Tab-separated table of C-alpha atoms and ligand atoms in Angstrom:
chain	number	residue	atom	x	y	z
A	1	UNK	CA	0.000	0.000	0.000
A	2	UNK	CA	1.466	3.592	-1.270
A	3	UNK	CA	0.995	6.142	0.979
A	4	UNK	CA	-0.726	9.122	-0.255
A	5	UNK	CA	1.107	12.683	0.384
A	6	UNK	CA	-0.308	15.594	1.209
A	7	UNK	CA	-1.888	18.061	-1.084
A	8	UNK	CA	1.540	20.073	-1.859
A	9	UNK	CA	-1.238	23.220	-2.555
A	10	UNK	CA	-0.079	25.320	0.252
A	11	UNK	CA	3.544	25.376	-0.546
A	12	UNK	CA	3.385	25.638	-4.147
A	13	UNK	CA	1.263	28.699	-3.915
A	14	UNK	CA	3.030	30.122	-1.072
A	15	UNK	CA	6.331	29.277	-2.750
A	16	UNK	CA	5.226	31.896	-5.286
A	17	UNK	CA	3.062	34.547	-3.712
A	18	UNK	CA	5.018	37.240	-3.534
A	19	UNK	CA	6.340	36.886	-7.336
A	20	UNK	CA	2.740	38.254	-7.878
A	21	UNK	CA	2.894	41.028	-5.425
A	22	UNK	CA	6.357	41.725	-7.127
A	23	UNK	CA	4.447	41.730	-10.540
A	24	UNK	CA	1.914	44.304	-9.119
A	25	UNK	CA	4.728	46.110	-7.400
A	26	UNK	CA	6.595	46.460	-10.270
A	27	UNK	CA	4.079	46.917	-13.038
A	28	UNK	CA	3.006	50.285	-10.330
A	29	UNK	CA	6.065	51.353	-10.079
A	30	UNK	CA	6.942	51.336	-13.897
A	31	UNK	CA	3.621	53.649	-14.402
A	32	UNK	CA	2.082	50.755	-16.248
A	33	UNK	CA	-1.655	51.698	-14.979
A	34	UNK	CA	-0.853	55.472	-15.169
A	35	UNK	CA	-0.395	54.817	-18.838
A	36	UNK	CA	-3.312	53.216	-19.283
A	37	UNK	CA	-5.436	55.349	-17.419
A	38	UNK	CA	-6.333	56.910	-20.812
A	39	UNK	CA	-7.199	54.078	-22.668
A	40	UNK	CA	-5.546	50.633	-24.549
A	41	UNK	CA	-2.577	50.982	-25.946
A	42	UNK	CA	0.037	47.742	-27.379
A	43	UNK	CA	2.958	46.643	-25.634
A	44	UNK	CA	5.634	48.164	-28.000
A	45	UNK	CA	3.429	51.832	-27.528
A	46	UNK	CA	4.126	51.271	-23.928
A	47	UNK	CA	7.417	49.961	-23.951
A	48	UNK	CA	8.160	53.404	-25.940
A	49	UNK	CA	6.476	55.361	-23.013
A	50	UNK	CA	8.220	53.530	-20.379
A	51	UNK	CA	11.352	53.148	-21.276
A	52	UNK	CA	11.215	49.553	-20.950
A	53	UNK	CA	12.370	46.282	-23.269
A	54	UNK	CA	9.836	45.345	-25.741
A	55	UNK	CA	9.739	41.695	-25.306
A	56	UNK	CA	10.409	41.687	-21.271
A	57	UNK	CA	7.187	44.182	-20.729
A	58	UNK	CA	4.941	42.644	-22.615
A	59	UNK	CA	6.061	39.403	-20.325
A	60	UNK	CA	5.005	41.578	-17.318
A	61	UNK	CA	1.603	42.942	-19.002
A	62	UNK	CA	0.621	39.279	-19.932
A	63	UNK	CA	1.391	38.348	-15.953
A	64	UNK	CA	-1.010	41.348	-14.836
A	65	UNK	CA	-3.705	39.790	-17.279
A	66	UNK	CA	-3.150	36.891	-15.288
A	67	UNK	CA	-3.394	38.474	-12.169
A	68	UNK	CA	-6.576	40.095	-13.247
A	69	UNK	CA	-5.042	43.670	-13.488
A	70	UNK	CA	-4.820	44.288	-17.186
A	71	UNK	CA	-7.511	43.039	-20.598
A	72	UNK	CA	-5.503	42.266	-23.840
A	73	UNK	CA	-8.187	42.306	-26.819
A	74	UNK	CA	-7.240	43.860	-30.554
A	75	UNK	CA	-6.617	47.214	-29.389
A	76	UNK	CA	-4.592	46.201	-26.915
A	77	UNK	CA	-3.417	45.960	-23.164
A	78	UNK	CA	-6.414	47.993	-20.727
A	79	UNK	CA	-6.608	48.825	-16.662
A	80	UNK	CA	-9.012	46.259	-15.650
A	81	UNK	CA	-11.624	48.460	-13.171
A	82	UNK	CA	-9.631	47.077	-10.413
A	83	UNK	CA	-6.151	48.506	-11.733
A	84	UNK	CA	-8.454	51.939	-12.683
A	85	UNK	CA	-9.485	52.319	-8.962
A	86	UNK	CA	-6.545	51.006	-7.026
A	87	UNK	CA	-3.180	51.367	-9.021
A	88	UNK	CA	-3.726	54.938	-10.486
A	89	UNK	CA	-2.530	57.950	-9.243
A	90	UNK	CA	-5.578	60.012	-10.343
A	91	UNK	CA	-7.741	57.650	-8.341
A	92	UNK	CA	-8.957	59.103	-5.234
A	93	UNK	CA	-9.159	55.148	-3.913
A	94	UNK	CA	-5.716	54.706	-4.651
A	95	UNK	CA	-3.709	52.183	-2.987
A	96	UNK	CA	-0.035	53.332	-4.935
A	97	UNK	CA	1.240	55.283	-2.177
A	98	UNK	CA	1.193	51.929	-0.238
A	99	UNK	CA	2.372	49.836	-3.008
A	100	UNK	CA	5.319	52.056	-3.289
A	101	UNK	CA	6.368	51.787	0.480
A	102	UNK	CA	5.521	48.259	0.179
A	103	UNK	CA	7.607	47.857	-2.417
A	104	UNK	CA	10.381	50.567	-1.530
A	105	UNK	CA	10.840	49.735	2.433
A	106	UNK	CA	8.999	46.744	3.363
A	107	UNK	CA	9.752	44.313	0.918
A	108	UNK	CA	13.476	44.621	1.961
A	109	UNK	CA	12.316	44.998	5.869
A	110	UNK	CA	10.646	42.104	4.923
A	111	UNK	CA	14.108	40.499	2.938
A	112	UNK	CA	15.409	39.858	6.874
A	113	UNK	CA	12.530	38.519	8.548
A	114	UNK	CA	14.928	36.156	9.799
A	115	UNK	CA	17.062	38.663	11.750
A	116	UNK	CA	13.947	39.874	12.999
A	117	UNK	CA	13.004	36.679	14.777
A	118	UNK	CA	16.114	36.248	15.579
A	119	UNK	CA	16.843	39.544	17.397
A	120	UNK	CA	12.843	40.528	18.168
A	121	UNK	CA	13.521	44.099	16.862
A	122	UNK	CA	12.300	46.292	14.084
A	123	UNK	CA	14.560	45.874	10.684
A	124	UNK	CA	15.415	49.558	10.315
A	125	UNK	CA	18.722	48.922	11.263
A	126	UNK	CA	19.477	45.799	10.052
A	127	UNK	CA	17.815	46.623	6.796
A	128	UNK	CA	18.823	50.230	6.074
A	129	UNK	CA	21.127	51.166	8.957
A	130	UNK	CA	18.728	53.788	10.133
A	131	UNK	CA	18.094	54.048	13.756
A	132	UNK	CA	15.133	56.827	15.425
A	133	UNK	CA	11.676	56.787	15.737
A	134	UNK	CA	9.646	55.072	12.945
A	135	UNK	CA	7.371	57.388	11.847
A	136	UNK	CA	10.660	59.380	10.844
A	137	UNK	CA	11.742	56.427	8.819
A	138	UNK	CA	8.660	55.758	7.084
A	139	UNK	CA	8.446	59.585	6.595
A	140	UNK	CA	11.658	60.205	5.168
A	141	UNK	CA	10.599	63.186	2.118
A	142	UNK	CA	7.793	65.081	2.178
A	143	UNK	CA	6.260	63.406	-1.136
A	144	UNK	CA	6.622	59.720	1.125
A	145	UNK	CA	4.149	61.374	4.254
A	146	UNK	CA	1.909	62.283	1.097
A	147	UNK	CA	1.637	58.854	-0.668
A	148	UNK	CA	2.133	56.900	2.698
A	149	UNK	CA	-0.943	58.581	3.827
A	150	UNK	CA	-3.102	58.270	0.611
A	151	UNK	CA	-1.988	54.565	0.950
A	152	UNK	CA	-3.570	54.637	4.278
A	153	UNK	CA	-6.299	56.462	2.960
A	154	UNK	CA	-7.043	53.890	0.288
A	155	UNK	CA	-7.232	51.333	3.093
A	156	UNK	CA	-9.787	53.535	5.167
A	157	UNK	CA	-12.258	54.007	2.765
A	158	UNK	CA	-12.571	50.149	2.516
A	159	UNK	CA	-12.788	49.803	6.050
A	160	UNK	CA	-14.264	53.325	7.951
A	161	UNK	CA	-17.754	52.577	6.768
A	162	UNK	CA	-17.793	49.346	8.044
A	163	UNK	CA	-15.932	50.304	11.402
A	164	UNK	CA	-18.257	52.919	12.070
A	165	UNK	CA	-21.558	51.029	11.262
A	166	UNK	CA	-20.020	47.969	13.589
A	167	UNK	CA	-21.521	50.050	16.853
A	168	UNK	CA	-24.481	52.297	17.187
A	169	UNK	CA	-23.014	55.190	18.025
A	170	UNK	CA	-25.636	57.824	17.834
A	171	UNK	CA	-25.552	58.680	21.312
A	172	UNK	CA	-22.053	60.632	21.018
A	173	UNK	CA	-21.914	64.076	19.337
A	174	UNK	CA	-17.923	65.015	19.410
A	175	UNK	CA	-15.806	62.333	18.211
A	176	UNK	CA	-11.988	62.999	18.161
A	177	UNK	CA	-10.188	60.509	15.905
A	178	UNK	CA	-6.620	60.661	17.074
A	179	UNK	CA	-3.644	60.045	14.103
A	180	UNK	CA	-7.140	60.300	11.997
A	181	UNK	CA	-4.681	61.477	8.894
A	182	UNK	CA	-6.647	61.966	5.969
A	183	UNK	CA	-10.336	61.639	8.419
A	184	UNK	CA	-11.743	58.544	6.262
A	185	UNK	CA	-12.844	57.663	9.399
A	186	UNK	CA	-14.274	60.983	10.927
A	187	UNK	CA	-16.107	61.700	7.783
A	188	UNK	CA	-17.761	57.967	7.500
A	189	UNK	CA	-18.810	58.050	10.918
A	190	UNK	CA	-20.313	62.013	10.652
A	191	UNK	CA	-21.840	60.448	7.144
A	192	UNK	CA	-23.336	57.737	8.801
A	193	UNK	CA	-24.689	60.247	12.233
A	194	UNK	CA	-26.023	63.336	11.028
A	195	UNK	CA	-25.912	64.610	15.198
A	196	UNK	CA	-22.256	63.847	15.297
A	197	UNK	CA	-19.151	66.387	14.550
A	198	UNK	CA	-15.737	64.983	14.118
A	199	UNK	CA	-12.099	66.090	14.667
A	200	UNK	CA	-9.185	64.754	12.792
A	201	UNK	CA	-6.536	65.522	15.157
A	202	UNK	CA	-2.513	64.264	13.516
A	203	UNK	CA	1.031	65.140	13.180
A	204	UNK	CA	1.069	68.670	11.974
A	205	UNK	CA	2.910	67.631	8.572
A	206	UNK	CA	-0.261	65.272	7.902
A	207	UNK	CA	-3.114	68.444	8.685
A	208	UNK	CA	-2.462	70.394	5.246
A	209	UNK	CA	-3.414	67.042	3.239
A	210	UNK	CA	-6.039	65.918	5.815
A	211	UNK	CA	-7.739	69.460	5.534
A	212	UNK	CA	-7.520	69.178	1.404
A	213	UNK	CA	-9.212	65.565	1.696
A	214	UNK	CA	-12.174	66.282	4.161
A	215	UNK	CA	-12.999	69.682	2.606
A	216	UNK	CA	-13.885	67.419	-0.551
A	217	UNK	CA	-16.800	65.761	1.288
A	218	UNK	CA	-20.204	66.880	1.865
A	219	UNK	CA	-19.790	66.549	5.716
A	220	UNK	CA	-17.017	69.114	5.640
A	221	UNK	CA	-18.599	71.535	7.549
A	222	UNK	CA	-18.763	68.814	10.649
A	223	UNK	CA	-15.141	67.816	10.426
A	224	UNK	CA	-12.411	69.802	12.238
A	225	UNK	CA	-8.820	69.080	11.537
A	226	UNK	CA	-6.305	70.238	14.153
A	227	UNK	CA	-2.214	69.537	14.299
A	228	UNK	CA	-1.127	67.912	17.422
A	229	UNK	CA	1.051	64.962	19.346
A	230	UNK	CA	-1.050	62.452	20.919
A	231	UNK	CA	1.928	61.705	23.636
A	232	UNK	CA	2.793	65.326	23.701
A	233	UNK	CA	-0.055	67.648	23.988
A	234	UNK	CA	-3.097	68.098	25.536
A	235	UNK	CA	-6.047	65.992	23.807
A	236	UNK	CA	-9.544	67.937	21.861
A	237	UNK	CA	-12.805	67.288	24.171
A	238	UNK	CA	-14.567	64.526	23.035
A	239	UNK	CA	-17.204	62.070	24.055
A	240	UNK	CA	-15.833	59.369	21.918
A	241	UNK	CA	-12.430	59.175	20.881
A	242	UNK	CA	-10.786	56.713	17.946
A	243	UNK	CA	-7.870	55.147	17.410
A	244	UNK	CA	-7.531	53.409	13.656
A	245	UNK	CA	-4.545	51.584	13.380
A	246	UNK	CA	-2.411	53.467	16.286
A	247	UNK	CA	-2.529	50.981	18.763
A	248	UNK	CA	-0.550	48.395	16.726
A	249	UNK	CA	1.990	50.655	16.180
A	250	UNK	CA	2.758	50.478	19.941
A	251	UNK	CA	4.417	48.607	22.465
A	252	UNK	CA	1.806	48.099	25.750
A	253	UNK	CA	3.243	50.200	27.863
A	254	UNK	CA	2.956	53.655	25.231
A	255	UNK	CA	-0.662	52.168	24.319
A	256	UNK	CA	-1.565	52.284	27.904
A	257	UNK	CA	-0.168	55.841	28.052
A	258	UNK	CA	-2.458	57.056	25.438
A	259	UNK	CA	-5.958	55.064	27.092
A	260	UNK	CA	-4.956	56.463	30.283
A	261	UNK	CA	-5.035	60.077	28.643
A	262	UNK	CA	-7.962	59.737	26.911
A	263	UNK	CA	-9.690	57.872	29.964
A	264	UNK	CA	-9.147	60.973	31.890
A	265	UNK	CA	-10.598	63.123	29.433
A	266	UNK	CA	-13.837	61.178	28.878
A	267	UNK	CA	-16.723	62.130	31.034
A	268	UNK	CA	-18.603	59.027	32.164
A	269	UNK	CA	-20.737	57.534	29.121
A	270	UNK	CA	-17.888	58.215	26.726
A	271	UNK	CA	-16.275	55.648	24.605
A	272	UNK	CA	-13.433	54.759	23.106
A	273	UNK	CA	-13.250	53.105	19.447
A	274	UNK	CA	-10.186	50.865	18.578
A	275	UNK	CA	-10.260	50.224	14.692
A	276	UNK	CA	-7.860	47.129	14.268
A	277	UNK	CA	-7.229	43.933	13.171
A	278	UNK	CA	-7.873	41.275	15.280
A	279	UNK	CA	-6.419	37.827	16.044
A	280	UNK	CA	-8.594	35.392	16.600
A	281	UNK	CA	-8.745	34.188	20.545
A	282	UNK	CA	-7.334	30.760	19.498
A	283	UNK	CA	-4.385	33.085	17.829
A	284	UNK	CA	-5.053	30.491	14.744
A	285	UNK	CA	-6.248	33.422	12.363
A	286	UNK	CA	-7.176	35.257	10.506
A	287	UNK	CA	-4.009	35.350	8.237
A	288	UNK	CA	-4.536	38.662	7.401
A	289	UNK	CA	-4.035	39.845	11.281
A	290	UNK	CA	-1.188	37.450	11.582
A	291	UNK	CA	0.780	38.628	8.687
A	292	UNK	CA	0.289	42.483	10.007
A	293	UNK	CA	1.178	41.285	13.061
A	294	UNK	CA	4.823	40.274	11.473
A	295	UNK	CA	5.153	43.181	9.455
A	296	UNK	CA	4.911	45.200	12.591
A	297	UNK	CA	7.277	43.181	14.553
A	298	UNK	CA	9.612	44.622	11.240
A	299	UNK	CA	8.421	47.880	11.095
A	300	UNK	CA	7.307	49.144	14.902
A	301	UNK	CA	7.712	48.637	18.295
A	302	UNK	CA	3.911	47.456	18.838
A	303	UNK	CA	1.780	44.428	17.725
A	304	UNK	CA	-1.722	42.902	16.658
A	305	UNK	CA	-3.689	41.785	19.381
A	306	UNK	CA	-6.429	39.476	20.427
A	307	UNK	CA	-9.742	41.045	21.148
A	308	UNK	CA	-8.298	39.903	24.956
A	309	UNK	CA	-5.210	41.837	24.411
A	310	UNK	CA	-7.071	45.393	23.691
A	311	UNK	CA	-9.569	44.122	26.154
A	312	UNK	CA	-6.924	43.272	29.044
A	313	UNK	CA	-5.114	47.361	28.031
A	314	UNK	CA	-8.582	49.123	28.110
A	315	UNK	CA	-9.442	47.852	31.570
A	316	UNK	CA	-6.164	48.734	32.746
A	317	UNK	CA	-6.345	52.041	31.653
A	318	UNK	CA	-10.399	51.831	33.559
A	319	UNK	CA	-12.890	51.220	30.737
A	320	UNK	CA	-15.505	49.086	31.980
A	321	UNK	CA	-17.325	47.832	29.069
A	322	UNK	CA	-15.389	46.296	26.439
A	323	UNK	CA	-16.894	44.928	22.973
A	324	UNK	CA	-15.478	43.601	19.914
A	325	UNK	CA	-17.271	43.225	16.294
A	326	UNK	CA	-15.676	41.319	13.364
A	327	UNK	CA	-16.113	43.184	10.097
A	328	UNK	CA	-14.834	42.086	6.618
A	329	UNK	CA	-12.822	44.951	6.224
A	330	UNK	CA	-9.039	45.093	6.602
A	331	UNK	CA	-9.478	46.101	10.417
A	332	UNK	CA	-11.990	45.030	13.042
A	333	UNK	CA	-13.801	47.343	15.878
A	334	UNK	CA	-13.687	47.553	19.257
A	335	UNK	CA	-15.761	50.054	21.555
A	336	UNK	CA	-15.028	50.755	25.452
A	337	UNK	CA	-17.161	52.459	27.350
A	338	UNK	CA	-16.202	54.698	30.982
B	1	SAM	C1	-0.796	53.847	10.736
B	1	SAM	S1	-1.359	55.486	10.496
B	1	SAM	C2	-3.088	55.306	10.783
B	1	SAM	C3	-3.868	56.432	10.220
B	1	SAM	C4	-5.387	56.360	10.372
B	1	SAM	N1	-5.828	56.371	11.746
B	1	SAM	C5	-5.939	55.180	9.627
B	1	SAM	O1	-6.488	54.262	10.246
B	1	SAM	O2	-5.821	55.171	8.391
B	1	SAM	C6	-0.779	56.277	11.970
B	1	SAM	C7	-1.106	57.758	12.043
B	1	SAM	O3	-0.711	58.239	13.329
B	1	SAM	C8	-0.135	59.520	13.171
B	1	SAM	N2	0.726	59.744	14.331
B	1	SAM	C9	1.860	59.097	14.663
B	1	SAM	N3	2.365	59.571	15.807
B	1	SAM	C10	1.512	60.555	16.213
B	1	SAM	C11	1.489	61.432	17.348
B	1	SAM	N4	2.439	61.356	18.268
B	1	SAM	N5	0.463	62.303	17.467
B	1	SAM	C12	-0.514	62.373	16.506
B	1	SAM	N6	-0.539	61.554	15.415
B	1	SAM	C13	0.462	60.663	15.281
B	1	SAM	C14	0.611	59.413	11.850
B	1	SAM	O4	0.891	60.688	11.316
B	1	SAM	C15	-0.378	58.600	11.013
B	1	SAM	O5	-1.289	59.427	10.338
């Protein structure tokens, strides 16, 4: 009797997942969907445009009509609506800022995973030689805080509507969304509660783009954005403060800082809304949280967490009530009530 192996599934697609990311990366990077944007055009039309070699780009185009990001039909290779949306830097939804830093500073963060482990310490060093705080690494030109942030951006407006809608939160009327960047989330949640005014309170470098971004909305005249340090200075008023992504960036002990602050500020009633991913209880899943968790073993001081883990840092800091809801956005919700 033969035994029968395994399906070898797993490590034949993981053995080439990231030569697709790379494929995305680079076909982004190259300004393959910015030349597009207009309309089909053949490969040798865009090799001329891109400075690129004939035969070797129209290798990569065929691989991102593979990858569903390109259509090749008479007149030529087209930005599949996905590419349009995502991968363009006229898009308002686009994710290129992101790609770029992916593909700029985390794929070689990423290169050295193994010194990571090894070590338990952010790759900035190992990686680049660069030592200081991260946001001044990830912020290292103007034109990087710009697309870094759209990146961000891109991801919020998959995920704010969702985040917001994941709690009722009609009862508050002066949410502060602290490191809100560009608002996504202040202006979902003020479209989403007409009684509710919002302000995106960040870095002072991030205000002049925030204040271009929410002025573009409808809800504008509800959304306040105002320059500040969350560590630093003192925080806005607010009844319900949120926190999208900033806890993960932390180690416990700077997290707890932060809840404390806000707990202090809260009157009784108020809330606190955590918008992250989060690891299943088991810590089994969901890949998705697990691989963010990695990359920000690489790229911060902080982690993901278990609904437990924000759970077990809000009651420390005295939040009584503490609630998590699943979404199928990129990041999760959790509210805390004082
Ligand atoms: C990972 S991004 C998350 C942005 C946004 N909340 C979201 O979910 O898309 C972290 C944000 O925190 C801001 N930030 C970092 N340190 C800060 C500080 N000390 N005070 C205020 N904002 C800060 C950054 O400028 C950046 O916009």
């Amino acid at each position: 009797m033969t035994d029968t192996p395994p399906d070898p599934s797993p490590v034949l697609d993981l053995l080439i997942a990231f030569r697709r990311s790379k494929t995305m990366f680079a076909a982004v990077a190259l300004g393959v969907f910015d030349a597009l944007a207009g309309g089909p055009k053949s490969a040798a039309a865009l090799a001329g445009e891109l400075h690129a070699h004939p035969d070797a780009l129209a290798r990569l185009l065929d691989a991102c009509v593979g990858l569903g990001l390109l259509r090749h039909d008479p007149a030529g290779y087209a930005n599949t609506p996905v590419a349009d949306t995502y991968l363009t830097a006229a898009s308002p939804r686009r994710m290129t800022g992101y790609i770029a830093f992916t593909n700029d500073i985390l794929w070689k963060l990423w290169a050295d995973l193994e010194g990571g482990i090894r070590d338990g310490t952010p790759g900035w060093k190992r990686s680049f030689g660069w030592d200081g705080p991260i946001f001044a690494n990830i912020f290292r030109t103007e034109a990087q805080r710009r697309e870094f942030t759209m990146g961000m951006h891109g991801f919020g407006l998959i995920s704010s509507p969702e985040v917001v809608a994941a709690f009722d939160l009609s009862r508050f009327r002066r949410l502060v969304d602290l490191g809100g960047a560009t608002g996504h989330l202040a202006v979902a949640a003020c479209r989403r509660y007409p009684d509710l005014r919002a302000v995106v309170f960040d870095l002072p470098q991030v205000v002049p783009l925030a204040a271009e971004l929410v002025a573009a909305t409808e809800v504008a005249d509800r959304v306040e954005v105002t320059a500040g340090d969350f560590f630093a200075d003192e925080l806005p008023d607010a009844d319900l403060y949120a926190l999208g992504r900033i806890l993960h960036d932390w180690a416990d002990d700077k997290a707890l800082t932060l809840l404390r602050k806000m707990y202090a500020r809260l009157p009784v009633g108020g809330a606190v809304l955590v918008a992250e991913k989060l690891i299943a209880d088991d810590r089994a899943g969901p890949p998705w949280a697990q691989m963010q968790d990695v990359n920000m073993l690489l790229v911060t001081e902080g982690r993901e967490r278990t609904l437990a883990g924000y759970a077990d840092l809000l009651k420390q800091a005295g939040f009584a009530e503490v609630e998590g809801r699943r979404t199928t956005a990129p990041v999760d919700a959790v509210l805390a009530v004082k």
